GROMACS .gro file of C-alpha atoms in nm:
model
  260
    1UNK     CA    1  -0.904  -0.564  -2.649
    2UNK     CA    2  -0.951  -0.364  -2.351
    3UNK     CA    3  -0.706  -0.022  -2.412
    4UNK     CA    4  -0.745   0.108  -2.060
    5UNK     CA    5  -0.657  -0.199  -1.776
    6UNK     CA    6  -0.693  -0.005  -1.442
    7UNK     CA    7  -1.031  -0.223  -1.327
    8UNK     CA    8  -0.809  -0.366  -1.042
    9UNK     CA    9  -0.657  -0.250  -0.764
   10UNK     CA   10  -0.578  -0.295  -0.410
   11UNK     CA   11  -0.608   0.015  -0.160
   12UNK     CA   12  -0.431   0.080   0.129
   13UNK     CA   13  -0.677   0.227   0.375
   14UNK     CA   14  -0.667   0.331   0.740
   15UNK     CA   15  -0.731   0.030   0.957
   16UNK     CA   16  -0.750  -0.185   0.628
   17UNK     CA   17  -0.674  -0.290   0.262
   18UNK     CA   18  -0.964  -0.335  -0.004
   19UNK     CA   19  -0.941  -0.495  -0.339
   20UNK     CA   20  -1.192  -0.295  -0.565
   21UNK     CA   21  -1.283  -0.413  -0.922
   22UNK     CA   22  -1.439  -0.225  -1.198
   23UNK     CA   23  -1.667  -0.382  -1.432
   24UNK     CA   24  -1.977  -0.282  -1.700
   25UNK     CA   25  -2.214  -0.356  -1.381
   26UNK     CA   26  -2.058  -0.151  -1.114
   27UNK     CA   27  -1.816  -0.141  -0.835
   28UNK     CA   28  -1.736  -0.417  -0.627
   29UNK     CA   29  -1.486  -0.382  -0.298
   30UNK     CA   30  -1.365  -0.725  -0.167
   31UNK     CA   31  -1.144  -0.783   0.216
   32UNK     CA   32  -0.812  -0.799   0.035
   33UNK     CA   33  -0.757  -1.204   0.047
   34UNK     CA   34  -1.080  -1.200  -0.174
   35UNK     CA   35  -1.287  -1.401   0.097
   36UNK     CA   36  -1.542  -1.169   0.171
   37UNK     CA   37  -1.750  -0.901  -0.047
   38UNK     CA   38  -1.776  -0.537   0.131
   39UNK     CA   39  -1.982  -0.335  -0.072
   40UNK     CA   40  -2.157  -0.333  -0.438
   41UNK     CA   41  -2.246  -0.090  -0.646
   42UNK     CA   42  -2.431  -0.111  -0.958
   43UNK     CA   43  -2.449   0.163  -1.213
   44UNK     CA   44  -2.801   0.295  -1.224
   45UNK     CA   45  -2.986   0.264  -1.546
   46UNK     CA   46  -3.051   0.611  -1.561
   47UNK     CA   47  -2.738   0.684  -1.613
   48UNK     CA   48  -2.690   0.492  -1.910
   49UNK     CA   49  -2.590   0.721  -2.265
   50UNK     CA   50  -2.536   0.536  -2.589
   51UNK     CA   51  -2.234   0.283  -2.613
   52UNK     CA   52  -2.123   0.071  -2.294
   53UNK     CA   53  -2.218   0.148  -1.884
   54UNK     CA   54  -1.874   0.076  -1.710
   55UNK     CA   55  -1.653   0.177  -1.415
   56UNK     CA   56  -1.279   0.295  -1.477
   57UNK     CA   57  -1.023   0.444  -1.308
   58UNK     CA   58  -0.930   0.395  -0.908
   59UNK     CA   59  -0.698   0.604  -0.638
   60UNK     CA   60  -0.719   0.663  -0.277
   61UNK     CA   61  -0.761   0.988  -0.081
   62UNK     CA   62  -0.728   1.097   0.240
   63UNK     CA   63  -0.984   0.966   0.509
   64UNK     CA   64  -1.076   0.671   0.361
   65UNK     CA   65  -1.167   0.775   0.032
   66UNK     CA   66  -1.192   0.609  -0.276
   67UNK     CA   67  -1.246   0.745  -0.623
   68UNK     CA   68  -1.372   0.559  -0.956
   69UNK     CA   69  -1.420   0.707  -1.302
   70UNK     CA   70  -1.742   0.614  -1.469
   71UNK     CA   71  -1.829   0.613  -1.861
   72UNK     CA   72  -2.038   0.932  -1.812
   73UNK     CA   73  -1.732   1.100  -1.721
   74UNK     CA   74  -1.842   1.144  -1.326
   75UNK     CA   75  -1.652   1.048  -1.027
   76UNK     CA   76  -1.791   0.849  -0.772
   77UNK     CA   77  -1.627   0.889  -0.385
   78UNK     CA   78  -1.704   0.633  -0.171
   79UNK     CA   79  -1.622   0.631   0.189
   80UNK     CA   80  -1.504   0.301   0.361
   81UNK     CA   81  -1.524   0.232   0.720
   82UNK     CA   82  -1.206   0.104   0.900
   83UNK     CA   83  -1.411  -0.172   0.954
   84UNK     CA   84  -1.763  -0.377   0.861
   85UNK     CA   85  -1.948  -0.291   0.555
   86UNK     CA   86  -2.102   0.065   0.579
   87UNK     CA   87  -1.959   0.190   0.250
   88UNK     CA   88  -2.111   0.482   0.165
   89UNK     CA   89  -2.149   0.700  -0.166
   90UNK     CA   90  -2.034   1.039  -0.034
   91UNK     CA   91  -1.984   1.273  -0.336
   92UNK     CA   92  -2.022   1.264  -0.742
   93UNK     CA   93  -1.776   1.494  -0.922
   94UNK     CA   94  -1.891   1.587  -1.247
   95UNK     CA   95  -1.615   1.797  -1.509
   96UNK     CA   96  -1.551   1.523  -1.755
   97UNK     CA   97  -1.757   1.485  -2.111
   98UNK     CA   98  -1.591   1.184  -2.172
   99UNK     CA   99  -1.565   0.850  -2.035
  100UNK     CA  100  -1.311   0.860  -1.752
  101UNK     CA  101  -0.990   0.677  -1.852
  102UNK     CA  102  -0.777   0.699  -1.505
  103UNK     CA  103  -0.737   0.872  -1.197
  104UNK     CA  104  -0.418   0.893  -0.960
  105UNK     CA  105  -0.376   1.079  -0.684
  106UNK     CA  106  -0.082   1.226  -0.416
  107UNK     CA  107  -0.176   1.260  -0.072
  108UNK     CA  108  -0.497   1.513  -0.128
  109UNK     CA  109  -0.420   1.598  -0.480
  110UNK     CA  110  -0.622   1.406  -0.760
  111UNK     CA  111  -0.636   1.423  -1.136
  112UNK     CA  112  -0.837   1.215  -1.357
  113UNK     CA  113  -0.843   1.180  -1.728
  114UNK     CA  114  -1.094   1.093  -1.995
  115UNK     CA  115  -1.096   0.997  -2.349
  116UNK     CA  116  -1.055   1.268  -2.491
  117UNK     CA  117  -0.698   1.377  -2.328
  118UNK     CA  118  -0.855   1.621  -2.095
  119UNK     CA  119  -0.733   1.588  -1.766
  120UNK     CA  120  -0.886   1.791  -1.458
  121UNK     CA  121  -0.706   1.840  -1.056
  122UNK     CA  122  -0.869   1.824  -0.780
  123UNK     CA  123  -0.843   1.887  -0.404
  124UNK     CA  124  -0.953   1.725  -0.162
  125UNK     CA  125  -0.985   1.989   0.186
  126UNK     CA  126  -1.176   1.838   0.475
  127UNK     CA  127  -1.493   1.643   0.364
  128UNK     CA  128  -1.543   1.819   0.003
  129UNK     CA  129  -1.302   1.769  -0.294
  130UNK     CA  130  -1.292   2.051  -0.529
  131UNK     CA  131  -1.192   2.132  -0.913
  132UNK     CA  132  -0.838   2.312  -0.930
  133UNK     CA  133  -0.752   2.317  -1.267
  134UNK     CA  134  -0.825   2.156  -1.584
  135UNK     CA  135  -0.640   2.021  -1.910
  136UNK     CA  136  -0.803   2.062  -2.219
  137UNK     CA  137  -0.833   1.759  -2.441
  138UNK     CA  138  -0.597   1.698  -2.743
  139UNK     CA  139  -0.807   1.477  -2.957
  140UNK     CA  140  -0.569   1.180  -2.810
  141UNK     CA  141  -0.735   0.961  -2.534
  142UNK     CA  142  -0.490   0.988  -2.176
  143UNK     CA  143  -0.462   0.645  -2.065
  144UNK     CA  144  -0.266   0.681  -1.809
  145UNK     CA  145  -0.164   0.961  -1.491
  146UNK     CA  146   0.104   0.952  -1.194
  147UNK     CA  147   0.053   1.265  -0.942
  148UNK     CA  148   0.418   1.311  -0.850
  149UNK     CA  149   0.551   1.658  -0.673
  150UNK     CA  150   0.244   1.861  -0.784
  151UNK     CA  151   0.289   1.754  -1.115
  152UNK     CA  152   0.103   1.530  -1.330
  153UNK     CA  153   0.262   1.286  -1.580
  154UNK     CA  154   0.022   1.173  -1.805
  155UNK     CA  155   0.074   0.891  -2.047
  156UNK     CA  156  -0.149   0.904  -2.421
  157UNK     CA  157  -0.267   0.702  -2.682
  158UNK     CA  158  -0.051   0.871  -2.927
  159UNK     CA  159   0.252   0.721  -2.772
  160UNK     CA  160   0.346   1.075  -2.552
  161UNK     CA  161   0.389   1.099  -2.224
  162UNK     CA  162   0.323   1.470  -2.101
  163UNK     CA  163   0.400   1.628  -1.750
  164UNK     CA  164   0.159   1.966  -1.633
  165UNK     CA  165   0.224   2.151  -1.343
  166UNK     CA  166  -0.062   2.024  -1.110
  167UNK     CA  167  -0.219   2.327  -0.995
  168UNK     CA  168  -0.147   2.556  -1.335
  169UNK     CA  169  -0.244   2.354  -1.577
  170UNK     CA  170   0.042   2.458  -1.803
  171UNK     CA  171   0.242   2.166  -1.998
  172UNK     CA  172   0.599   2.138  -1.856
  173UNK     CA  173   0.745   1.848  -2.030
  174UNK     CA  174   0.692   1.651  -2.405
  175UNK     CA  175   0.812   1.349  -2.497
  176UNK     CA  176   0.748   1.104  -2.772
  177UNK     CA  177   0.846   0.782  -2.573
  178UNK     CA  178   0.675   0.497  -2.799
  179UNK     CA  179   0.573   0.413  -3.177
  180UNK     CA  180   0.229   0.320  -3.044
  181UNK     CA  181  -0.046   0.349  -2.770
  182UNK     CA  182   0.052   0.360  -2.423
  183UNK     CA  183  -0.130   0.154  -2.196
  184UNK     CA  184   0.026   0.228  -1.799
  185UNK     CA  185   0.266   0.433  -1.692
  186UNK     CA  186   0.418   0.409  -1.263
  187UNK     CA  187   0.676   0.602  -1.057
  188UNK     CA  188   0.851   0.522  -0.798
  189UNK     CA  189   0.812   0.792  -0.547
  190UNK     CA  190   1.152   0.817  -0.399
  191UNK     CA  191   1.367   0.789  -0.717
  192UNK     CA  192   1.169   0.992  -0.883
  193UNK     CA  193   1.209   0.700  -1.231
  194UNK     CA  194   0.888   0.697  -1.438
  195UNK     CA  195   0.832   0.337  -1.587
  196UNK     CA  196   0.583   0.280  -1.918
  197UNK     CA  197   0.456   0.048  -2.104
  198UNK     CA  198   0.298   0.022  -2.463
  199UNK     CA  199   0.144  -0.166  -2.789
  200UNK     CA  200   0.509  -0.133  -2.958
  201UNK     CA  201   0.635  -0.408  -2.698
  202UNK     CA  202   0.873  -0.185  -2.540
  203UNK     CA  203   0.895  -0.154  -2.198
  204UNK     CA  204   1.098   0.226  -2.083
  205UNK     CA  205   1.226   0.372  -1.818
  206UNK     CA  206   1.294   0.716  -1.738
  207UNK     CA  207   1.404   0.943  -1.501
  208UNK     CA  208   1.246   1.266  -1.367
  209UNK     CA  209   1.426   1.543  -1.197
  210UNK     CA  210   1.236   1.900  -1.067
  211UNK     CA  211   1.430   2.174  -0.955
  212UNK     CA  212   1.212   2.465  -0.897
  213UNK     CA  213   1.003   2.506  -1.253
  214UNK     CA  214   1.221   2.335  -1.416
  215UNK     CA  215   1.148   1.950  -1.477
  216UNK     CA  216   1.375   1.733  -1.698
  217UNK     CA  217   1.295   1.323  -1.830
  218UNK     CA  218   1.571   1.124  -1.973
  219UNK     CA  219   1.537   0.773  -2.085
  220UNK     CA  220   1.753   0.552  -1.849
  221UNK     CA  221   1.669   0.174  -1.951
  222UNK     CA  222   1.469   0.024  -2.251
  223UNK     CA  223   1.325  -0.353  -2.307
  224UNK     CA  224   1.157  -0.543  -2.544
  225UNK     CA  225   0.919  -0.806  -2.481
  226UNK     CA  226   0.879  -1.004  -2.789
  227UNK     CA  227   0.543  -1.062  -2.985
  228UNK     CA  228   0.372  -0.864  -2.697
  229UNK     CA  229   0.129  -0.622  -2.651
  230UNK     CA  230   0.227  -0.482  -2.323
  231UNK     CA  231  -0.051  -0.366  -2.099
  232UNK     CA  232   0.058  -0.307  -1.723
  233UNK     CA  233   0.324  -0.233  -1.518
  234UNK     CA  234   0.432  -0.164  -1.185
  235UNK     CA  235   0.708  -0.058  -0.973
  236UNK     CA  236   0.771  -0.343  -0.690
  237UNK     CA  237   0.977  -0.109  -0.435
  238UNK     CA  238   0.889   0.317  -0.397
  239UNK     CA  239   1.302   0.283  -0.564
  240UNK     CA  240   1.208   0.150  -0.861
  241UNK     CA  241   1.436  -0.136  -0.830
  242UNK     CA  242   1.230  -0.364  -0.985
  243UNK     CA  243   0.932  -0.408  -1.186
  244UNK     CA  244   0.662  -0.629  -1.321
  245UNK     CA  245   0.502  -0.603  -1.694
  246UNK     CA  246   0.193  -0.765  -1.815
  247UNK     CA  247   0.060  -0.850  -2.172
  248UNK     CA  248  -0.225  -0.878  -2.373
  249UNK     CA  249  -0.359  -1.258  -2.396
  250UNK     CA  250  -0.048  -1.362  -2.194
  251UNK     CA  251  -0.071  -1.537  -1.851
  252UNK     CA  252   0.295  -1.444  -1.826
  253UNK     CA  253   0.454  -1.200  -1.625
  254UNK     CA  254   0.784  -1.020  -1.681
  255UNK     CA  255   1.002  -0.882  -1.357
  256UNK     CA  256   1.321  -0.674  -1.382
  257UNK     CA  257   1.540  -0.590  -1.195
  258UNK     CA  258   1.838  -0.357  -1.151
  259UNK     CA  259   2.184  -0.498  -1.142
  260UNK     CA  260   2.385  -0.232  -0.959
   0.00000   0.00000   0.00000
C-alpha cells in the first residue's frame, strides 16, 4: 500500500489547466480532459540510489510553475507554456536527504516535506526560488502540508498534525488528531477549517483561527468510515462546505456536506 497518494493532480495555470501524474518512471503532464500528452519526463538513471526511482509531491507557483518531489529528495520546477508543448526543466532544488513526501504551496510561498519529517520553505522571487527556512526531521515521515497564512500545517505518520510559522521555522501548534498514520490533510482557504484523513478510518475536521502569533485548532466535526483505510480528501468549495474522502482498495467515494 502506497502511504503517500499525491501522484495526481490537476493545476490551474495561466491560460490553462494540466493534469500531471507521478509515477516510478517520471513525470507526465496531460491537457486536462486527458486527450492529449504535453510533456514527459523520465527520471535519469543516474540518479538512481538504492530502493525505488519515483516522483512525489505536486503544487503550483507563480508564472507557470510547477514543482514535483523526487525520491532523491530534489525538486524539479518545470515551466509550462500557456500554450503548445515547450515544457521546460527550469530549476532543481536540492535541501532534502530524504525522499520527498509532499509539497504545497501559497501564492509564492512553498514547503515540501520528506520522509523523515523535515520540512523546508521556500520563496519563489522573480525567476529563482530560494530556501527560507527549514524544519528539522522528527524521526516521523510528514505526509502531508497545507501553506495557509504563512503558516504551514503539516500532517505525520504518527497521527499529529503540526502548524510552524512559515518563515521561522518555530512549531506553533500540536495536536494528536488520530490513533494512526495520516495520509492527506486540505483547507479551505476562506474558512480557515483544516480537514484530515487517516488509517484509523476517521475522517476530522477542524478549525484554525490566527490572530497575530497566536494560532488556535479545535476539532469541529468527526466521521467514521467503516472498515476503511482512508487515504484522500478534499475540500469541494474554498468554504469547506463539503468534502470528498477516498479509501484504500475502495472504488467508493464519500461526500459530506454541512447541514446549516
Amino acid at each position: 500500500m502506497a502511504r503517500h497518494p499525491e501522484k495526481a493532480k490537476f493545476c490551474c495555470l495561466s491560460g490553462r489547466n494540466i493534469l500531471v501524474l507521478c509515477s516510478q518512471q517520471g513525470v507526465q503532464m496531460f491537457e486536462s480532459d486527458g486527450s492529449v500528452m504535453v510533456f514527459w519526463y523520465a527520471l535519469p538513471a543516474a540518479e538512481s540510489t538504492q530502493g525505488l526511482l519515483f516522483t512525489r509531491g505536486i503544487a503550483v507557483l507563480p508564472d507557470n510553475l510547477i514543482a514535483i518531489g523526487t525520491h532523491y529528495g530534489g525538486i524539479l520546477v518545470f515551466r509550462v507554456p500557456s500554450q503548445g508543448t515547450n515544457v521546460t526543466l527550469c530549476q532543481t532544488l536540492k535541501c532534502h536527504d530524504y525522499p520527498i513526501t509532499a509539497i504545497a504551496t501559497e501564492g509564492a510561498v512553498m514547503a515540501s516535506a520528506d520522509d523523515s519529517g523535515g520540512i523546508t520553505v521556500w520563496e519563489a522571487v522573480q525567476d529563482q526560488i530560494g530556501r527560507v527556512a527549514k524544519v528539522n526531521g522528527g524521526g516521523s515521515s510528514c505526509t502531508s502540508l497545507v501553506v495557509y497564512k504563512q503558516m504551514v500545517i503539516a500532517g505525520y505518520g504518527s497521527g499529529h498534525i503540526r502548524i510552524f510559522d512559515a518563515f521561522k521555522a518555530t512549531m506553533m501548534v500540536e495536536v494528536c488528531a488520530h490513533a494512526r498514520w495520516i495520509h492527506a490533510i486540505d483547507l479551505a482557504p476562506d474558512s480557515g477549517l483544516l480537514v484530515s484523513t487517516s488509517e484509523d478510518t476517521f475522517v476530522r475536521v477542524w478549525s484554525i483561527l490566527k490572530k497575530q502569533d497566536d494560532v488556535h485548532i479545535q476539532l469541529e466535526h468527526t466521521e467514521k468510515i467503516q472498515d476503511t483505510q482512508l487515504t484522500g480528501v478534499q475540500f469541494l468549495d474554498p468554504n469547506g462546505q463539503s468534502f470528498s474522502v477516498s479509501g484504500y482498495d475502495s472504488n467508493v467515494l464519500n461526500h459530506f456536506t454541512k447541514v446549516n
